[in-house]
PDB file of N, CA and C in Angstrom:
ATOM      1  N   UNK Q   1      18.050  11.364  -8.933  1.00 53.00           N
ATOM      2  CA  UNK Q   1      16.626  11.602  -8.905  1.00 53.00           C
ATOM      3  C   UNK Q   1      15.874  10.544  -9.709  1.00 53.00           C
ATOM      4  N   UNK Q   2      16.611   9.512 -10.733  1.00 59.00           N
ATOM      5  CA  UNK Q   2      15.656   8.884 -11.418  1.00 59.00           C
ATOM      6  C   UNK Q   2      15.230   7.481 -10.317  1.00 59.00           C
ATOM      7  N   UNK Q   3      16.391   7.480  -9.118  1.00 58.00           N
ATOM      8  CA  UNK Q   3      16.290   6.427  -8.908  1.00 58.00           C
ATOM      9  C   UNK Q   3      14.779   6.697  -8.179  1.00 58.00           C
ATOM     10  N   UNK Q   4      14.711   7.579  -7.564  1.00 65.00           N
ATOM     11  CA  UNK Q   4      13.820   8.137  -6.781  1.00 65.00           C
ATOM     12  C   UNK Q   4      12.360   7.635  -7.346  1.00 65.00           C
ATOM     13  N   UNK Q   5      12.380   7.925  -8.867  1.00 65.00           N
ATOM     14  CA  UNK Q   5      11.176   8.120  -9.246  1.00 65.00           C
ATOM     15  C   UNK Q   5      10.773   6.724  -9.986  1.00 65.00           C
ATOM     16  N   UNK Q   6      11.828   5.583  -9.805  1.00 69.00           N
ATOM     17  CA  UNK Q   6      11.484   4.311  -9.916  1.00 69.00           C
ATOM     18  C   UNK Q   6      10.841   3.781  -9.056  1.00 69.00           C
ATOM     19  N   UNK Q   7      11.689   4.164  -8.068  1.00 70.00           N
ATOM     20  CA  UNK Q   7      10.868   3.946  -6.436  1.00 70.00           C
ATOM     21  C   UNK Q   7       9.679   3.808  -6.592  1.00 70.00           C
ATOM     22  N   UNK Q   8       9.147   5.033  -7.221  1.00 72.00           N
ATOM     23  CA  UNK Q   8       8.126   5.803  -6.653  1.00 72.00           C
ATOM     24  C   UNK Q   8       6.939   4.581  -7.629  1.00 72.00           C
ATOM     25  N   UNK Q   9       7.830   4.218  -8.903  1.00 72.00           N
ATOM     26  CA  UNK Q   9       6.860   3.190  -9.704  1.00 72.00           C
ATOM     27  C   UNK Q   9       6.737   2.109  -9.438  1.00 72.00           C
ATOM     28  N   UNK Q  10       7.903   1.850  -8.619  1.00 72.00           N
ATOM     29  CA  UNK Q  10       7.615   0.156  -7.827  1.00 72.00           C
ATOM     30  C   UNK Q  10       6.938   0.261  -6.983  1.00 72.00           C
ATOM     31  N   UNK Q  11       6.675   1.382  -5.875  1.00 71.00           N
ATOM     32  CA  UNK Q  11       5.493   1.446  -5.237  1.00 71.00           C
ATOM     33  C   UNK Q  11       4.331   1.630  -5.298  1.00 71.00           C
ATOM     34  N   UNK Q  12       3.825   2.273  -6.496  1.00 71.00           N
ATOM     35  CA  UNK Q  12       2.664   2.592  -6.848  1.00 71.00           C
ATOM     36  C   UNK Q  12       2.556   0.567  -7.262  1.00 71.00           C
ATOM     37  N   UNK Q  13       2.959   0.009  -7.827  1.00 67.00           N
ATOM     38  CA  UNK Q  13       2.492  -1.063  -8.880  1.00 67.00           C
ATOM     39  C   UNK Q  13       2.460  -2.094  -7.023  1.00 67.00           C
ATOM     40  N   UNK Q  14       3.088  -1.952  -6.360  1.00 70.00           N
ATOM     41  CA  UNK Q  14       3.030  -2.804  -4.902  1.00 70.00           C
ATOM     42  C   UNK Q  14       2.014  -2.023  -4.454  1.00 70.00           C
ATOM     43  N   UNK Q  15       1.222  -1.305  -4.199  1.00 69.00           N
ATOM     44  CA  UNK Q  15       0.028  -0.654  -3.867  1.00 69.00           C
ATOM     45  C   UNK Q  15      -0.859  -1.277  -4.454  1.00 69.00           C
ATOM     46  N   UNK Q  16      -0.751  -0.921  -5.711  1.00 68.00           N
ATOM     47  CA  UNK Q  16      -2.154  -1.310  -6.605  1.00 68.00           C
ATOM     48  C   UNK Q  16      -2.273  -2.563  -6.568  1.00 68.00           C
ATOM     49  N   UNK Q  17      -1.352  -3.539  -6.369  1.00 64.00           N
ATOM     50  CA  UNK Q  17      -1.653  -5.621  -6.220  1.00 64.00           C
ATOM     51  C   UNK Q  17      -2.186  -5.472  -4.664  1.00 64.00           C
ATOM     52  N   UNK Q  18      -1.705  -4.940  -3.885  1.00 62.00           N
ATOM     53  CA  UNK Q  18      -1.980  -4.975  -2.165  1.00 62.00           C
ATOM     54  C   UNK Q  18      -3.952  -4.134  -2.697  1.00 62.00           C
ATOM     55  N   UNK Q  19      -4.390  -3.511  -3.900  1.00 59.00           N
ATOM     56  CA  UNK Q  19      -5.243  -2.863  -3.372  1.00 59.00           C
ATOM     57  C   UNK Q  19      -6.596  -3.587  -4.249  1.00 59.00           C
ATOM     58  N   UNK Q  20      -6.156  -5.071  -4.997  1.00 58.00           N
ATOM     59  CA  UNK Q  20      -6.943  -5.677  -6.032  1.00 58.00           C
ATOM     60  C   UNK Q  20      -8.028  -6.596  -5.254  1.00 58.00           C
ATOM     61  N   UNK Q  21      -8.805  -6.759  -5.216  1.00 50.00           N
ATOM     62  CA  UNK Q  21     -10.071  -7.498  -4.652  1.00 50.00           C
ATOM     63  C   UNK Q  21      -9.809  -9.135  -4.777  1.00 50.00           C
ATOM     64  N   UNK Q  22      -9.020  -9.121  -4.382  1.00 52.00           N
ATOM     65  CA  UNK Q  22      -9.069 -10.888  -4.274  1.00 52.00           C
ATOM     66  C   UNK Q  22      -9.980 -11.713  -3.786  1.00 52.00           C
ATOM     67  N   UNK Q  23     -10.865 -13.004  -4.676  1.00 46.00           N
ATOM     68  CA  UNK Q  23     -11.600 -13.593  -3.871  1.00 46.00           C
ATOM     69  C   UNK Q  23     -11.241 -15.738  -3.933  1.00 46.00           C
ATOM     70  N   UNK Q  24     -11.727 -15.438  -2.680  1.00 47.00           N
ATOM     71  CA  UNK Q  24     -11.635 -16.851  -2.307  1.00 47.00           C
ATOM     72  C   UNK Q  24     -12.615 -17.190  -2.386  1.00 47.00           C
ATOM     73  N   UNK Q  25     -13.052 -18.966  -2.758  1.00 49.00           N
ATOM     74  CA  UNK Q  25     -14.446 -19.623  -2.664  1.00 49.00           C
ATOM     75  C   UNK Q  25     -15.416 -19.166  -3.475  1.00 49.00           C
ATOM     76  N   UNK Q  26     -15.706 -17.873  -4.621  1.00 51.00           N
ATOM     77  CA  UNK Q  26     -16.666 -17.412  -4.244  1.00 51.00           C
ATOM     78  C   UNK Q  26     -16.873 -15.982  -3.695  1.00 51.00           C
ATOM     79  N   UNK Q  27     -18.001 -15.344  -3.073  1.00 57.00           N
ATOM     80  CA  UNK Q  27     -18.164 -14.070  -2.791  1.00 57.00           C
ATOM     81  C   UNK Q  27     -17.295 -13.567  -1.168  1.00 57.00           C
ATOM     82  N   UNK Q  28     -15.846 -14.314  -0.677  1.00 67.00           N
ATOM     83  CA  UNK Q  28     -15.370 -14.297   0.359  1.00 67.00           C
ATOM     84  C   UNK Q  28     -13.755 -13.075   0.053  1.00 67.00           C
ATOM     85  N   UNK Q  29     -14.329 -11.986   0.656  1.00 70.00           N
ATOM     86  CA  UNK Q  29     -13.365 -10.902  -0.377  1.00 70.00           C
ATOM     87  C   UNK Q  29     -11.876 -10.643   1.037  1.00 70.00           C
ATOM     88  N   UNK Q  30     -10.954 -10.569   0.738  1.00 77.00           N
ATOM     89  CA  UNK Q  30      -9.652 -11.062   1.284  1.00 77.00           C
ATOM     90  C   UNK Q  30      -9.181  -9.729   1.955  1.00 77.00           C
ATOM     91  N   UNK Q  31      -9.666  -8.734   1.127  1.00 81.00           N
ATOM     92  CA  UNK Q  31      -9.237  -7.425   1.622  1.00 81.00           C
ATOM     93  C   UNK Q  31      -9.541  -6.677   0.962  1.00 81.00           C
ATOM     94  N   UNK Q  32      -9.478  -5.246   1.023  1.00 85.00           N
ATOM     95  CA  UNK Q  32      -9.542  -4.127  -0.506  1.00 85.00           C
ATOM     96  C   UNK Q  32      -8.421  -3.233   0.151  1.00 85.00           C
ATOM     97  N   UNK Q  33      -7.816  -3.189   0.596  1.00 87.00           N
ATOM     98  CA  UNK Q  33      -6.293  -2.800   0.318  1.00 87.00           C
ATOM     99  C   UNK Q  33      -5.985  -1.270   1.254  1.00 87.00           C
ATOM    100  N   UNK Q  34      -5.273  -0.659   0.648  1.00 90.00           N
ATOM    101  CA  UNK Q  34      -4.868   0.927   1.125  1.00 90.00           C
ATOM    102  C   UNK Q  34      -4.802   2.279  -0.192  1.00 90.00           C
ATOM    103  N   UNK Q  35      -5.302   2.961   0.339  1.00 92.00           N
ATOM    104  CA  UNK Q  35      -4.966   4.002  -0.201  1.00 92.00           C
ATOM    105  C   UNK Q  35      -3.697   4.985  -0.521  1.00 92.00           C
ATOM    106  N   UNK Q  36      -3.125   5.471  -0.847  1.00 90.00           N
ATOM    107  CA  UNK Q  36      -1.875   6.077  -0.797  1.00 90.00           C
ATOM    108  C   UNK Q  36      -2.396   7.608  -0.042  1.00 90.00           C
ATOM    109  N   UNK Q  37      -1.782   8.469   0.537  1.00 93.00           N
ATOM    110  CA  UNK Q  37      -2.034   8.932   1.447  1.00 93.00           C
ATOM    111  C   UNK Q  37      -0.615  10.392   0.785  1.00 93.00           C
ATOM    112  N   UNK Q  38       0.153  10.174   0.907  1.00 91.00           N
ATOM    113  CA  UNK Q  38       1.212  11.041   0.483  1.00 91.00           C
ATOM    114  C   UNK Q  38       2.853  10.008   0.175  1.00 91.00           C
ATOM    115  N   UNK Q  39       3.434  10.461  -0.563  1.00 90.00           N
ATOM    116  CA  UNK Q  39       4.617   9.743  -0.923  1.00 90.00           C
ATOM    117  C   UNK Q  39       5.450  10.660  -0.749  1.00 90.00           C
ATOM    118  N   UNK Q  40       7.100  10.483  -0.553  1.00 90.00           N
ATOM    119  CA  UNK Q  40       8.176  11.348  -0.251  1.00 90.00           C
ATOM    120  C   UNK Q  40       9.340  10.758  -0.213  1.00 90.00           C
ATOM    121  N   UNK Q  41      10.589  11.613  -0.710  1.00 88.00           N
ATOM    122  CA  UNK Q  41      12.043  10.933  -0.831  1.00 88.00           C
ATOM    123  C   UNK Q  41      12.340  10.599   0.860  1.00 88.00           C
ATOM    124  N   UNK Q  42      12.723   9.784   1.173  1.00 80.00           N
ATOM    125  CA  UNK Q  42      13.495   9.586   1.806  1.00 80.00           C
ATOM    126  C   UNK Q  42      14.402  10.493   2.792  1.00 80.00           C
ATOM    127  N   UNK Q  43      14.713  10.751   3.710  1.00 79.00           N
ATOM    128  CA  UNK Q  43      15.979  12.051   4.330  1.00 79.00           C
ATOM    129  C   UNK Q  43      17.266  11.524   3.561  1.00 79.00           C
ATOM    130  N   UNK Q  44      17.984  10.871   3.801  1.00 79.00           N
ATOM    131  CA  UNK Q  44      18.957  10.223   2.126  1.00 79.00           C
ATOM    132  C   UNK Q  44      19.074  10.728   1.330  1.00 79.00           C
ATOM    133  N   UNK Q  45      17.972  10.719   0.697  1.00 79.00           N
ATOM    134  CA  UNK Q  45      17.435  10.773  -0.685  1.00 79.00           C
ATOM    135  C   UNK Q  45      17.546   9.312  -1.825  1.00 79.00           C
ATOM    136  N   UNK Q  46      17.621   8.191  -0.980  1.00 81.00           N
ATOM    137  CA  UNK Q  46      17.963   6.780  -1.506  1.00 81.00           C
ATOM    138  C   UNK Q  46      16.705   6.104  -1.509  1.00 81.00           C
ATOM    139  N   UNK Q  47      15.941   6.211  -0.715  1.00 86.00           N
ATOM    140  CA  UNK Q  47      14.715   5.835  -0.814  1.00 86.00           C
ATOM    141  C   UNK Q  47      13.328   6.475  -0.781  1.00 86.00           C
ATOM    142  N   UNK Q  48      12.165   5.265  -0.333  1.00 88.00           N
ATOM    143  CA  UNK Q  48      10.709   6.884  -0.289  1.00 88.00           C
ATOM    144  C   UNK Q  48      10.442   6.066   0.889  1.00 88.00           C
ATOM    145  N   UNK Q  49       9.216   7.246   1.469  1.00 89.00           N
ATOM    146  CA  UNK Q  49       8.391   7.119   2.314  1.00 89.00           C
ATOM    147  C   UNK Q  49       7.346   7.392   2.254  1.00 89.00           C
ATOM    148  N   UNK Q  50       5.750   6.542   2.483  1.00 90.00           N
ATOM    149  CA  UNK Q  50       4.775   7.059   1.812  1.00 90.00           C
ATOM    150  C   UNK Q  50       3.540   6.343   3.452  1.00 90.00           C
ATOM    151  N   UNK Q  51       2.672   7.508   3.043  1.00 93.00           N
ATOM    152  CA  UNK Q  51       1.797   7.153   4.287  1.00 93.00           C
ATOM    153  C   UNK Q  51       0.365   6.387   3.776  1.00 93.00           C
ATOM    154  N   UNK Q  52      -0.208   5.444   4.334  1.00 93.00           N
ATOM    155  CA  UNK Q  52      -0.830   4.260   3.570  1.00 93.00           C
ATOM    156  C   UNK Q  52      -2.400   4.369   4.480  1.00 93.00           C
ATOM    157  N   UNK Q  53      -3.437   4.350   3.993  1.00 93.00           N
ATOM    158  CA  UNK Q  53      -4.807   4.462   5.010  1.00 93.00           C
ATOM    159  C   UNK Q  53      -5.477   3.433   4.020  1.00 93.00           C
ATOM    160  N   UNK Q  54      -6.607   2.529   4.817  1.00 93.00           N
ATOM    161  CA  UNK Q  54      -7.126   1.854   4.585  1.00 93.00           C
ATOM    162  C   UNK Q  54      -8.491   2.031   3.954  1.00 93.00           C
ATOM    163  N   UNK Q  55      -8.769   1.083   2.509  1.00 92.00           N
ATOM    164  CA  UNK Q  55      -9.957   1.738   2.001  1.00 92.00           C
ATOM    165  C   UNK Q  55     -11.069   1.112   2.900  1.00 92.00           C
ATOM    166  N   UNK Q  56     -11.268   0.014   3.253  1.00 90.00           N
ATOM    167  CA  UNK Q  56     -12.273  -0.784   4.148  1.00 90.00           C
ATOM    168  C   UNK Q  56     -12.255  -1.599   4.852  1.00 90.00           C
ATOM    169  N   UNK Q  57     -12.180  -1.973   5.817  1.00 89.00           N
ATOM    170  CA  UNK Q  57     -12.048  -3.101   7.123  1.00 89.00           C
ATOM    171  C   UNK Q  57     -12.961  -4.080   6.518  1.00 89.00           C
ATOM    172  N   UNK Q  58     -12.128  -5.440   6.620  1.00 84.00           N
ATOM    173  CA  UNK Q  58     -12.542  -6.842   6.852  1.00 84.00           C
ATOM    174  C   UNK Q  58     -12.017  -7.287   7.962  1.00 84.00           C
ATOM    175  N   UNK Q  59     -12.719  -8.582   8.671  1.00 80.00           N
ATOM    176  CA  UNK Q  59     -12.756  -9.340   9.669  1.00 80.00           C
ATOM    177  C   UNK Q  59     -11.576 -10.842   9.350  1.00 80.00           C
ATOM    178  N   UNK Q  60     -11.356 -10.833   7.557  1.00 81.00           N
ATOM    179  CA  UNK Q  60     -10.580 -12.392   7.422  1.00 81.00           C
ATOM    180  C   UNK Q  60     -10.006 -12.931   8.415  1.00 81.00           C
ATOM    181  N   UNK Q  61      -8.820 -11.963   8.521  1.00 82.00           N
ATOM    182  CA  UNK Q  61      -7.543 -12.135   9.547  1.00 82.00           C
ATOM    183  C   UNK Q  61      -7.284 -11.414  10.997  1.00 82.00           C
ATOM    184  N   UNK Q  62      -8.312 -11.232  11.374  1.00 84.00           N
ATOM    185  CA  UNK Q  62      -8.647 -10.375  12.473  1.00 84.00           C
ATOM    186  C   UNK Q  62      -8.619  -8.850  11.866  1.00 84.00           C
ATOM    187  N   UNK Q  63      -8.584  -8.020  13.373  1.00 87.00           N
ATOM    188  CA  UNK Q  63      -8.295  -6.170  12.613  1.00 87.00           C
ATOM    189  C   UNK Q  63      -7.784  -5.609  11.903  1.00 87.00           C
ATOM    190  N   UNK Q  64      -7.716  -4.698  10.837  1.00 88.00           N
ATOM    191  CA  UNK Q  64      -7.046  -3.926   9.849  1.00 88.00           C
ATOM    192  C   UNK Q  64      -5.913  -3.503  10.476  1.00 88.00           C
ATOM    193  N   UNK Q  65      -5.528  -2.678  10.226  1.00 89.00           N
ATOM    194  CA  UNK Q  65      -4.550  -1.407  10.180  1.00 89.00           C
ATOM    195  C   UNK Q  65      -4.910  -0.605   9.774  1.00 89.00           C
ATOM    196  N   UNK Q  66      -5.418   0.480  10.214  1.00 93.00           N
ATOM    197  CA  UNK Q  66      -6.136   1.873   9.383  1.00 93.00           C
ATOM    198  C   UNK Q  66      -5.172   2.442   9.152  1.00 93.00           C
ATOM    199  N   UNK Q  67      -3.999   2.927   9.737  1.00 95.00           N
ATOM    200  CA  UNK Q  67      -3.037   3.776   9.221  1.00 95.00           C
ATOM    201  C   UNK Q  67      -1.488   2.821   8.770  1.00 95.00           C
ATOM    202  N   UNK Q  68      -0.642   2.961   7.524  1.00 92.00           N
ATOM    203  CA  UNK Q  68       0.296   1.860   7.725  1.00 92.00           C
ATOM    204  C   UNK Q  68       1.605   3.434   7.195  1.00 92.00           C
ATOM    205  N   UNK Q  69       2.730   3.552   7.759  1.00 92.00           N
ATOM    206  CA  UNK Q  69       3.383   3.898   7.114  1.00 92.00           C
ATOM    207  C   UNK Q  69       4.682   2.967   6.827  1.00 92.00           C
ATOM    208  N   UNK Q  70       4.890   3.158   5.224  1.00 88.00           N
ATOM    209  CA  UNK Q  70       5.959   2.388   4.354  1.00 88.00           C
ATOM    210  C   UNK Q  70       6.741   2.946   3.876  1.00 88.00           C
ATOM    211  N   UNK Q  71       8.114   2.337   4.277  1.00 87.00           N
ATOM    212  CA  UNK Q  71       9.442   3.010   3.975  1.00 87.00           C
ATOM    213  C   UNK Q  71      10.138   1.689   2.795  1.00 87.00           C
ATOM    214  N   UNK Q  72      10.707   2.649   2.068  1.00 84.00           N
ATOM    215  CA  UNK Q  72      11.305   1.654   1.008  1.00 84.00           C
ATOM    216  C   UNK Q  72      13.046   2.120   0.571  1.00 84.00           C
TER     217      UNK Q  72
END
């Protein structure tokens, strides 16, 4: 179970960099990231699975992804 709940801290800290306001140039904002949605062990129990929704659509790189689910 501890491994579980390392998991669970390496994902939160890979969330929160995926959810930091990066800017280019100036006022040109890169993304604002995802929300966490729900987190969960794995069927295993070796890894997690967590469901990911988007806080706001930008145009940078073409369309978002409103919904992402991430398995680790």
């Amino acid at each position: 179970m501890t491994v579980c709940w390392n998991l669970v801290g390496i994902l939160v800290l890979f969330i929160s960099a995926l959810a930091c306001h990066e800017k280019v140039g100036g006022d040109d904002v890169l993304g604002y990231g995802y929300k966490i949605q729900s987190v969960a062990a794995g069927a295993d129990g070796a890894g997690l699975n967590a469901k990911l929704t988007l806080l706001r659509e930008t145009q940078k790189y073409g369309p978002d992804l409103h919904n992402l689910d991430l398995t680790v």
